[in-house]
PDB file of C-alpha atoms in Angstrom:
ATOM      1  CA  UNK K   1      -0.056  -0.326  -0.132  1.00  0.00           C
ATOM      2  CA  UNK K   2       1.153   3.766  -0.840  1.00  0.00           C
ATOM      3  CA  UNK K   3       0.839   6.208   1.053  1.00  0.00           C
ATOM      4  CA  UNK K   4      -0.807   8.995  -0.060  1.00  0.00           C
ATOM      5  CA  UNK K   5       0.967  11.583   1.971  1.00  0.00           C
ATOM      6  CA  UNK K   6       0.197  14.905   0.330  1.00  0.00           C
ATOM      7  CA  UNK K   7       3.060  16.857  -1.504  1.00  0.00           C
ATOM      8  CA  UNK K   8       3.247  20.219  -3.758  1.00  0.00           C
ATOM      9  CA  UNK K   9       6.231  20.181  -5.687  1.00  0.00           C
ATOM     10  CA  UNK K  10       5.151  23.365  -7.971  1.00  0.00           C
ATOM     11  CA  UNK K  11       5.465  25.843  -5.110  1.00  0.00           C
ATOM     12  CA  UNK K  12       2.695  25.939  -2.075  1.00  0.00           C
ATOM     13  CA  UNK K  13       0.081  29.265  -2.369  1.00  0.00           C
ATOM     14  CA  UNK K  14       0.074  30.033   1.272  1.00  0.00           C
ATOM     15  CA  UNK K  15      -3.829  30.114   2.842  1.00  0.00           C
ATOM     16  CA  UNK K  16      -4.155  33.149   4.883  1.00  0.00           C
ATOM     17  CA  UNK K  17      -7.115  31.059   7.360  1.00  0.00           C
ATOM     18  CA  UNK K  18      -5.660  27.572   7.967  1.00  0.00           C
ATOM     19  CA  UNK K  19      -8.810  27.388  10.631  1.00  0.00           C
ATOM     20  CA  UNK K  20     -11.474  27.034   7.233  1.00  0.00           C
ATOM     21  CA  UNK K  21      -9.227  23.680   6.056  1.00  0.00           C
ATOM     22  CA  UNK K  22      -8.509  22.807   9.750  1.00  0.00           C
ATOM     23  CA  UNK K  23     -13.023  22.610  10.145  1.00  0.00           C
ATOM     24  CA  UNK K  24     -13.117  20.936   7.116  1.00  0.00           C
ATOM     25  CA  UNK K  25     -10.743  18.396   8.180  1.00  0.00           C
ATOM     26  CA  UNK K  26     -12.824  17.895  11.310  1.00  0.00           C
ATOM     27  CA  UNK K  27     -16.074  17.029   9.753  1.00  0.00           C
ATOM     28  CA  UNK K  28     -14.427  15.038   7.468  1.00  0.00           C
ATOM     29  CA  UNK K  29     -12.724  12.787  10.172  1.00  0.00           C
ATOM     30  CA  UNK K  30     -16.334  12.539  11.679  1.00  0.00           C
ATOM     31  CA  UNK K  31     -17.969  11.662   8.372  1.00  0.00           C
ATOM     32  CA  UNK K  32     -15.330   8.515   8.242  1.00  0.00           C
ATOM     33  CA  UNK K  33     -15.925   7.589  12.016  1.00  0.00           C
ATOM     34  CA  UNK K  34     -19.598   7.126  12.287  1.00  0.00           C
ATOM     35  CA  UNK K  35     -18.881   4.433   9.363  1.00  0.00           C
ATOM     36  CA  UNK K  36     -16.663   2.364  11.481  1.00  0.00           C
ATOM     37  CA  UNK K  37     -18.078   3.445  14.577  1.00  0.00           C
ATOM     38  CA  UNK K  38     -20.278   0.482  15.530  1.00  0.00           C
ATOM     39  CA  UNK K  39     -18.573  -2.470  12.854  1.00  0.00           C
ATOM     40  CA  UNK K  40     -18.654  -5.859  14.488  1.00  0.00           C
ATOM     41  CA  UNK K  41     -14.786  -6.919  15.632  1.00  0.00           C
ATOM     42  CA  UNK K  42     -15.034  -8.909  12.011  1.00  0.00           C
ATOM     43  CA  UNK K  43     -16.518  -5.816   9.832  1.00  0.00           C
ATOM     44  CA  UNK K  44     -13.122  -3.823  11.111  1.00  0.00           C
ATOM     45  CA  UNK K  45     -11.272  -7.487   9.547  1.00  0.00           C
ATOM     46  CA  UNK K  46     -13.164  -7.157   5.826  1.00  0.00           C
ATOM     47  CA  UNK K  47     -10.586  -6.482   2.788  1.00  0.00           C
ATOM     48  CA  UNK K  48     -10.744  -3.186   0.976  1.00  0.00           C
ATOM     49  CA  UNK K  49      -9.821  -1.837  -2.366  1.00  0.00           C
ATOM     50  CA  UNK K  50      -6.450  -1.545  -1.373  1.00  0.00           C
ATOM     51  CA  UNK K  51      -4.537  -4.625  -1.294  1.00  0.00           C
ATOM     52  CA  UNK K  52      -4.092  -6.174   1.943  1.00  0.00           C
ATOM     53  CA  UNK K  53      -4.939  -3.489   4.014  1.00  0.00           C
ATOM     54  CA  UNK K  54      -8.355  -4.242   5.909  1.00  0.00           C
ATOM     55  CA  UNK K  55     -10.650  -1.606   7.764  1.00  0.00           C
ATOM     56  CA  UNK K  56      -8.846  -1.736  10.306  1.00  0.00           C
ATOM     57  CA  UNK K  57      -5.498  -1.325   8.109  1.00  0.00           C
ATOM     58  CA  UNK K  58      -7.066   2.349   6.710  1.00  0.00           C
ATOM     59  CA  UNK K  59      -8.035   3.879  10.328  1.00  0.00           C
ATOM     60  CA  UNK K  60      -4.165   2.467  11.926  1.00  0.00           C
ATOM     61  CA  UNK K  61      -2.926   4.055   8.443  1.00  0.00           C
ATOM     62  CA  UNK K  62      -4.823   7.006   9.459  1.00  0.00           C
ATOM     63  CA  UNK K  63      -3.803   7.428  13.525  1.00  0.00           C
ATOM     64  CA  UNK K  64      -0.657   6.868  12.238  1.00  0.00           C
ATOM     65  CA  UNK K  65       0.124   9.423  10.291  1.00  0.00           C
ATOM     66  CA  UNK K  66      -1.500  12.015  12.065  1.00  0.00           C
ATOM     67  CA  UNK K  67       1.088  11.279  14.794  1.00  0.00           C
ATOM     68  CA  UNK K  68       3.821  11.540  12.607  1.00  0.00           C
ATOM     69  CA  UNK K  69       1.557  15.219  11.331  1.00  0.00           C
ATOM     70  CA  UNK K  70       1.349  16.208  15.277  1.00  0.00           C
ATOM     71  CA  UNK K  71       5.142  15.465  15.892  1.00  0.00           C
ATOM     72  CA  UNK K  72       6.071  17.498  12.984  1.00  0.00           C
ATOM     73  CA  UNK K  73       4.448  20.155  14.166  1.00  0.00           C
ATOM     74  CA  UNK K  74       4.992  19.983  17.623  1.00  0.00           C
ATOM     75  CA  UNK K  75       8.503  18.648  18.011  1.00  0.00           C
ATOM     76  CA  UNK K  76      10.507  18.637  14.323  1.00  0.00           C
ATOM     77  CA  UNK K  77      13.438  16.747  16.484  1.00  0.00           C
ATOM     78  CA  UNK K  78      11.151  14.071  16.757  1.00  0.00           C
ATOM     79  CA  UNK K  79      10.085  14.154  14.330  1.00  0.00           C
ATOM     80  CA  UNK K  80      13.292  13.306  12.185  1.00  0.00           C
ATOM     81  CA  UNK K  81      13.473  10.615  13.578  1.00  0.00           C
ATOM     82  CA  UNK K  82      10.468   9.625  11.967  1.00  0.00           C
ATOM     83  CA  UNK K  83      11.515  10.566   8.285  1.00  0.00           C
ATOM     84  CA  UNK K  84      14.848   9.035   9.524  1.00  0.00           C
ATOM     85  CA  UNK K  85      12.980   5.097   9.939  1.00  0.00           C
ATOM     86  CA  UNK K  86      11.139   5.915   6.791  1.00  0.00           C
ATOM     87  CA  UNK K  87      14.291   6.031   4.688  1.00  0.00           C
ATOM     88  CA  UNK K  88      15.832   3.316   6.099  1.00  0.00           C
ATOM     89  CA  UNK K  89      13.197   1.178   4.871  1.00  0.00           C
ATOM     90  CA  UNK K  90      11.107   2.868   2.144  1.00  0.00           C
ATOM     91  CA  UNK K  91       9.324  -0.031   0.600  1.00  0.00           C
ATOM     92  CA  UNK K  92       7.751  -1.334   3.692  1.00  0.00           C
ATOM     93  CA  UNK K  93       7.598   1.674   6.849  1.00  0.00           C
ATOM     94  CA  UNK K  94       4.341   2.147   5.438  1.00  0.00           C
ATOM     95  CA  UNK K  95       2.648  -1.358   5.315  1.00  0.00           C
ATOM     96  CA  UNK K  96       4.436  -1.813   8.638  1.00  0.00           C
ATOM     97  CA  UNK K  97       2.902   0.992  10.628  1.00  0.00           C
ATOM     98  CA  UNK K  98      -0.693   0.107   8.835  1.00  0.00           C
ATOM     99  CA  UNK K  99      -0.005  -3.679  10.102  1.00  0.00           C
ATOM    100  CA  UNK K 100       0.772  -3.093  13.695  1.00  0.00           C
ATOM    101  CA  UNK K 101      -2.071  -0.725  14.036  1.00  0.00           C
ATOM    102  CA  UNK K 102      -4.303  -2.795  12.625  1.00  0.00           C
ATOM    103  CA  UNK K 103      -3.789  -6.049  15.444  1.00  0.00           C
ATOM    104  CA  UNK K 104      -4.590  -3.286  18.141  1.00  0.00           C
ATOM    105  CA  UNK K 105      -8.367  -4.251  18.952  1.00  0.00           C
ATOM    106  CA  UNK K 106     -11.154  -2.290  17.174  1.00  0.00           C
ATOM    107  CA  UNK K 107     -11.769  -0.095  20.325  1.00  0.00           C
ATOM    108  CA  UNK K 108      -8.263   0.894  21.048  1.00  0.00           C
ATOM    109  CA  UNK K 109      -7.436   1.598  17.666  1.00  0.00           C
ATOM    110  CA  UNK K 110     -11.291   3.614  17.065  1.00  0.00           C
ATOM    111  CA  UNK K 111      -9.369   5.706  20.485  1.00  0.00           C
ATOM    112  CA  UNK K 112      -6.625   6.455  19.834  1.00  0.00           C
ATOM    113  CA  UNK K 113      -7.345   7.197  16.169  1.00  0.00           C
ATOM    114  CA  UNK K 114     -10.006   9.948  17.762  1.00  0.00           C
ATOM    115  CA  UNK K 115      -7.291  11.354  20.592  1.00  0.00           C
ATOM    116  CA  UNK K 116      -4.844  11.522  17.930  1.00  0.00           C
ATOM    117  CA  UNK K 117      -6.504  13.758  15.629  1.00  0.00           C
ATOM    118  CA  UNK K 118      -7.830  15.404  18.458  1.00  0.00           C
ATOM    119  CA  UNK K 119      -4.417  16.830  19.406  1.00  0.00           C
ATOM    120  CA  UNK K 120      -3.370  17.537  16.015  1.00  0.00           C
ATOM    121  CA  UNK K 121      -6.494  19.252  15.897  1.00  0.00           C
ATOM    122  CA  UNK K 122      -5.532  21.526  18.558  1.00  0.00           C
ATOM    123  CA  UNK K 123      -1.881  22.271  17.487  1.00  0.00           C
ATOM    124  CA  UNK K 124      -2.668  23.222  14.375  1.00  0.00           C
ATOM    125  CA  UNK K 125      -5.154  26.052  15.747  1.00  0.00           C
ATOM    126  CA  UNK K 126      -2.122  26.716  17.723  1.00  0.00           C
ATOM    127  CA  UNK K 127       0.542  27.289  15.289  1.00  0.00           C
ATOM    128  CA  UNK K 128       1.898  30.882  14.548  1.00  0.00           C
ATOM    129  CA  UNK K 129       0.634  32.272  12.102  1.00  0.00           C
ATOM    130  CA  UNK K 130       3.361  31.979   9.022  1.00  0.00           C
ATOM    131  CA  UNK K 131       4.975  29.021  10.291  1.00  0.00           C
ATOM    132  CA  UNK K 132       6.434  25.845   8.192  1.00  0.00           C
ATOM    133  CA  UNK K 133       6.734  22.370   9.171  1.00  0.00           C
ATOM    134  CA  UNK K 134       8.671  19.502   8.496  1.00  0.00           C
ATOM    135  CA  UNK K 135       7.290  16.886   6.269  1.00  0.00           C
ATOM    136  CA  UNK K 136       8.291  13.639   4.427  1.00  0.00           C
ATOM    137  CA  UNK K 137       8.450  15.772   1.126  1.00  0.00           C
ATOM    138  CA  UNK K 138       8.703  20.262   1.292  1.00  0.00           C
ATOM    139  CA  UNK K 139       8.166  22.117   4.690  1.00  0.00           C
ATOM    140  CA  UNK K 140       4.396  23.276   5.263  1.00  0.00           C
ATOM    141  CA  UNK K 141       2.485  25.390   6.476  1.00  0.00           C
ATOM    142  CA  UNK K 142      -0.409  24.746   8.637  1.00  0.00           C
ATOM    143  CA  UNK K 143      -3.498  24.903   6.433  1.00  0.00           C
ATOM    144  CA  UNK K 144      -1.538  22.568   4.061  1.00  0.00           C
ATOM    145  CA  UNK K 145      -0.658  19.860   6.634  1.00  0.00           C
ATOM    146  CA  UNK K 146      -4.815  20.890   7.346  1.00  0.00           C
ATOM    147  CA  UNK K 147      -5.191  19.862   2.862  1.00  0.00           C
ATOM    148  CA  UNK K 148      -2.574  17.113   3.417  1.00  0.00           C
ATOM    149  CA  UNK K 149      -5.047  15.381   6.192  1.00  0.00           C
ATOM    150  CA  UNK K 150      -8.072  16.111   4.587  1.00  0.00           C
ATOM    151  CA  UNK K 151      -7.244  14.538   1.481  1.00  0.00           C
ATOM    152  CA  UNK K 152      -5.760  11.330   3.281  1.00  0.00           C
ATOM    153  CA  UNK K 153      -8.585  10.583   5.032  1.00  0.00           C
ATOM    154  CA  UNK K 154     -11.612  10.825   2.183  1.00  0.00           C
ATOM    155  CA  UNK K 155      -9.050   8.908  -0.277  1.00  0.00           C
ATOM    156  CA  UNK K 156      -8.673   6.779   2.666  1.00  0.00           C
ATOM    157  CA  UNK K 157     -12.024   6.762   3.713  1.00  0.00           C
ATOM    158  CA  UNK K 158     -13.366   5.823   0.296  1.00  0.00           C
ATOM    159  CA  UNK K 159     -12.066   2.379   0.517  1.00  0.00           C
ATOM    160  CA  UNK K 160     -13.999   2.062   3.972  1.00  0.00           C
ATOM    161  CA  UNK K 161     -16.674   3.300   1.767  1.00  0.00           C
ATOM    162  CA  UNK K 162     -15.950   1.141  -0.587  1.00  0.00           C
ATOM    163  CA  UNK K 163     -15.769  -1.748   1.363  1.00  0.00           C
ATOM    164  CA  UNK K 164     -18.954  -0.994   3.375  1.00  0.00           C
ATOM    165  CA  UNK K 165     -20.995  -0.472  -0.006  1.00  0.00           C
ATOM    166  CA  UNK K 166     -21.890   2.660   1.651  1.00  0.00           C
ATOM    167  CA  UNK K 167     -21.898   5.512  -1.379  1.00  0.00           C
ATOM    168  CA  UNK K 168     -21.031   8.648   0.254  1.00  0.00           C
ATOM    169  CA  UNK K 169     -22.370  11.851  -0.902  1.00  0.00           C
ATOM    170  CA  UNK K 170     -19.862  14.095  -2.069  1.00  0.00           C
ATOM    171  CA  UNK K 171     -18.940  17.417  -0.342  1.00  0.00           C
ATOM    172  CA  UNK K 172     -17.384  20.637  -1.659  1.00  0.00           C
ATOM    173  CA  UNK K 173     -14.661  19.465   0.753  1.00  0.00           C
ATOM    174  CA  UNK K 174     -13.304  18.116  -2.036  1.00  0.00           C
ATOM    175  CA  UNK K 175     -12.329  21.266  -3.162  1.00  0.00           C
ATOM    176  CA  UNK K 176      -9.057  21.317  -0.985  1.00  0.00           C
ATOM    177  CA  UNK K 177      -8.593  17.590  -2.769  1.00  0.00           C
ATOM    178  CA  UNK K 178      -8.819  18.747  -6.181  1.00  0.00           C
ATOM    179  CA  UNK K 179      -6.423  21.897  -5.298  1.00  0.00           C
ATOM    180  CA  UNK K 180      -4.078  19.293  -4.443  1.00  0.00           C
ATOM    181  CA  UNK K 181      -4.053  16.875  -7.750  1.00  0.00           C
ATOM    182  CA  UNK K 182      -4.118  20.008  -9.552  1.00  0.00           C
ATOM    183  CA  UNK K 183      -1.124  21.133  -8.284  1.00  0.00           C
ATOM    184  CA  UNK K 184       0.777  17.833  -7.214  1.00  0.00           C
ATOM    185  CA  UNK K 185       0.682  17.962 -11.952  1.00  0.00           C
ATOM    186  CA  UNK K 186       4.295  18.079 -12.082  1.00  0.00           C
ATOM    187  CA  UNK K 187       5.371  15.766  -9.203  1.00  0.00           C
ATOM    188  CA  UNK K 188       3.439  13.120 -11.175  1.00  0.00           C
ATOM    189  CA  UNK K 189       5.256  13.242 -14.551  1.00  0.00           C
ATOM    190  CA  UNK K 190       8.646  13.941 -12.478  1.00  0.00           C
ATOM    191  CA  UNK K 191       8.183  10.295 -10.273  1.00  0.00           C
ATOM    192  CA  UNK K 192       7.784   8.245 -13.275  1.00  0.00           C
ATOM    193  CA  UNK K 193      11.374  10.120 -14.743  1.00  0.00           C
ATOM    194  CA  UNK K 194       9.245  12.252 -17.452  1.00  0.00           C
ATOM    195  CA  UNK K 195       9.624  15.387 -18.386  1.00  0.00           C
ATOM    196  CA  UNK K 196       7.084  18.087 -17.064  1.00  0.00           C
ATOM    197  CA  UNK K 197       4.858  19.886 -19.988  1.00  0.00           C
ATOM    198  CA  UNK K 198       6.406  23.641 -19.368  1.00  0.00           C
ATOM    199  CA  UNK K 199       2.566  24.901 -20.362  1.00  0.00           C
ATOM    200  CA  UNK K 200       0.047  25.163 -17.515  1.00  0.00           C
ATOM    201  CA  UNK K 201      -2.926  23.816 -17.971  1.00  0.00           C
ATOM    202  CA  UNK K 202      -6.581  24.837 -17.449  1.00  0.00           C
ATOM    203  CA  UNK K 203      -8.707  22.996 -15.506  1.00  0.00           C
ATOM    204  CA  UNK K 204     -12.568  22.672 -15.001  1.00  0.00           C
ATOM    205  CA  UNK K 205     -14.162  20.987 -12.251  1.00  0.00           C
ATOM    206  CA  UNK K 206     -17.944  20.844 -11.713  1.00  0.00           C
ATOM    207  CA  UNK K 207     -18.185  20.982  -7.642  1.00  0.00           C
ATOM    208  CA  UNK K 208     -20.781  18.479  -6.001  1.00  0.00           C
ATOM    209  CA  UNK K 209     -22.960  21.094  -5.260  1.00  0.00           C
ATOM    210  CA  UNK K 210     -23.349  21.685  -8.607  1.00  0.00           C
ATOM    211  CA  UNK K 211     -23.720  25.132  -8.522  1.00  0.00           C
ATOM    212  CA  UNK K 212     -19.622  26.596  -9.302  1.00  0.00           C
ATOM    213  CA  UNK K 213     -17.137  25.119 -11.356  1.00  0.00           C
ATOM    214  CA  UNK K 214     -13.853  25.321  -9.607  1.00  0.00           C
ATOM    215  CA  UNK K 215     -11.191  26.814 -12.403  1.00  0.00           C
ATOM    216  CA  UNK K 216      -7.314  26.206 -11.758  1.00  0.00           C
ATOM    217  CA  UNK K 217      -4.675  27.915 -15.253  1.00  0.00           C
ATOM    218  CA  UNK K 218      -5.048  29.928 -17.493  1.00  0.00           C
ATOM    219  CA  UNK K 219      -8.376  30.086 -19.047  1.00  0.00           C
ATOM    220  CA  UNK K 220      -6.690  30.253 -23.037  1.00  0.00           C
ATOM    221  CA  UNK K 221      -4.804  26.695 -22.299  1.00  0.00           C
ATOM    222  CA  UNK K 222      -3.976  24.494 -25.052  1.00  0.00           C
ATOM    223  CA  UNK K 223      -4.322  21.925 -23.137  1.00  0.00           C
ATOM    224  CA  UNK K 224      -7.201  21.515 -20.503  1.00  0.00           C
ATOM    225  CA  UNK K 225      -8.866  19.279 -18.164  1.00  0.00           C
ATOM    226  CA  UNK K 226     -12.814  19.015 -16.832  1.00  0.00           C
ATOM    227  CA  UNK K 227     -15.081  16.797 -16.206  1.00  0.00           C
ATOM    228  CA  UNK K 228     -16.992  16.435 -12.249  1.00  0.00           C
ATOM    229  CA  UNK K 229     -14.751  17.450  -9.251  1.00  0.00           C
ATOM    230  CA  UNK K 230     -15.332  14.017  -7.010  1.00  0.00           C
ATOM    231  CA  UNK K 231     -14.283  12.202 -10.539  1.00  0.00           C
ATOM    232  CA  UNK K 232     -11.329  14.023 -10.850  1.00  0.00           C
ATOM    233  CA  UNK K 233     -10.859  13.649  -6.627  1.00  0.00           C
ATOM    234  CA  UNK K 234     -10.908   9.390  -7.141  1.00  0.00           C
ATOM    235  CA  UNK K 235      -8.382   9.825 -10.279  1.00  0.00           C
ATOM    236  CA  UNK K 236      -5.667  11.493  -9.302  1.00  0.00           C
ATOM    237  CA  UNK K 237      -5.895   9.733  -5.150  1.00  0.00           C
ATOM    238  CA  UNK K 238      -5.968   6.386  -7.467  1.00  0.00           C
ATOM    239  CA  UNK K 239      -9.543   4.611  -5.908  1.00  0.00           C
ATOM    240  CA  UNK K 240     -11.336   4.443  -9.679  1.00  0.00           C
ATOM    241  CA  UNK K 241     -10.102   3.837 -12.683  1.00  0.00           C
ATOM    242  CA  UNK K 242      -9.781   6.622 -15.274  1.00  0.00           C
ATOM    243  CA  UNK K 243     -11.627   4.429 -17.877  1.00  0.00           C
ATOM    244  CA  UNK K 244     -14.599   4.557 -15.044  1.00  0.00           C
ATOM    245  CA  UNK K 245     -14.855   8.266 -14.596  1.00  0.00           C
ATOM    246  CA  UNK K 246     -16.236  11.576 -16.608  1.00  0.00           C
ATOM    247  CA  UNK K 247     -13.161  13.277 -16.543  1.00  0.00           C
ATOM    248  CA  UNK K 248     -11.826  14.533 -20.490  1.00  0.00           C
ATOM    249  CA  UNK K 249      -8.769  16.118 -21.672  1.00  0.00           C
ATOM    250  CA  UNK K 250      -7.728  18.004 -24.537  1.00  0.00           C
ATOM    251  CA  UNK K 251      -4.022  18.128 -25.996  1.00  0.00           C
ATOM    252  CA  UNK K 252      -2.061  14.791 -25.634  1.00  0.00           C
ATOM    253  CA  UNK K 253      -0.202  16.205 -22.509  1.00  0.00           C
ATOM    254  CA  UNK K 254      -3.497  16.913 -20.763  1.00  0.00           C
ATOM    255  CA  UNK K 255      -4.505  12.671 -21.677  1.00  0.00           C
ATOM    256  CA  UNK K 256      -1.038  11.615 -20.550  1.00  0.00           C
ATOM    257  CA  UNK K 257      -1.481  13.154 -17.233  1.00  0.00           C
ATOM    258  CA  UNK K 258      -4.727  11.377 -17.041  1.00  0.00           C
ATOM    259  CA  UNK K 259      -3.313   8.303 -17.250  1.00  0.00           C
ATOM    260  CA  UNK K 260      -0.525   9.145 -14.271  1.00  0.00           C
ATOM    261  CA  UNK K 261      -2.471  11.262 -11.713  1.00  0.00           C
ATOM    262  CA  UNK K 262      -1.443  11.334  -8.233  1.00  0.00           C
ATOM    263  CA  UNK K 263      -1.686  13.500  -5.677  1.00  0.00           C
ATOM    264  CA  UNK K 264       0.392  12.081  -2.442  1.00  0.00           C
ATOM    265  CA  UNK K 265       4.018  11.591  -2.917  1.00  0.00           C
ATOM    266  CA  UNK K 266       5.501   8.486  -2.746  1.00  0.00           C
ATOM    267  CA  UNK K 267       6.716   6.559  -6.207  1.00  0.00           C
ATOM    268  CA  UNK K 268       4.229   6.135  -8.915  1.00  0.00           C
ATOM    269  CA  UNK K 269       0.891   3.964  -7.867  1.00  0.00           C
ATOM    270  CA  UNK K 270      -0.666   0.839  -9.332  1.00  0.00           C
ATOM    271  CA  UNK K 271      -3.790   1.995  -9.620  1.00  0.00           C
ATOM    272  CA  UNK K 272      -7.513   0.004  -9.275  1.00  0.00           C
ATOM    273  CA  UNK K 273      -8.226  -1.902 -12.174  1.00  0.00           C
ATOM    274  CA  UNK K 274     -11.385  -0.492 -14.214  1.00  0.00           C
ATOM    275  CA  UNK K 275     -14.859  -2.148 -13.103  1.00  0.00           C
ATOM    276  CA  UNK K 276     -15.923  -5.717 -13.648  1.00  0.00           C
ATOM    277  CA  UNK K 277     -11.721  -6.246 -14.343  1.00  0.00           C
ATOM    278  CA  UNK K 278      -9.847  -8.526 -11.618  1.00  0.00           C
ATOM    279  CA  UNK K 279      -6.331  -7.140 -11.035  1.00  0.00           C
TER     280      UNK K 279
END
């Protein structure tokens, strides 16, 4: 399983009000909490679409990453130790941490996830404006840290929802996930050893509410991506195959991007097979 730590390789636009993103992170976490809070122990052991990961693994990963983020915000030296651990076993550290957490009794795992995300919420709100914290990629502001945590929570929550057969109602909180996906364009090319396109793309995404279109990039760009924001977010978090989504590209570079897009740091993900096709 690959991590979904956020990466913003093209430079981060500072978000002046981190509190609104932190509020949205809290709502996203609460929505996922409601999905798992009443699960029986055997349902915590259900296999999710992520190979080798159960529902417990998904929540354990979120709890572990919240702890890492809390260290990054409150104790940079301790976080540096965690980075060294990651560098020592880059291919296994994420799975190992998830496996350790998944071995806990579900009630304890749920309690630890709740406590960790609450502590992170308080730490992010208390962070002085303009402070940047170390991370596995470039340093992050409180707003970007919260955005990354929201992206992870939503993406892993999608795995849980798919496993439980729950269709979630998308919200405009997806704006944060979409923004990461757009800004990580060049990283998706670089991580595959490809040269990123020189020109900016135009991206136009219909918000889940249907009341607006989120736009990125110059209006007159030759390379364009359009479609529902939900489908774009599923694509860049690699929670669905492009063939099953209504995201469209105009231009060869934009088309290539949709084949390789990822909003998370780390090596290229394997993605998901099209519906009805076994891996």
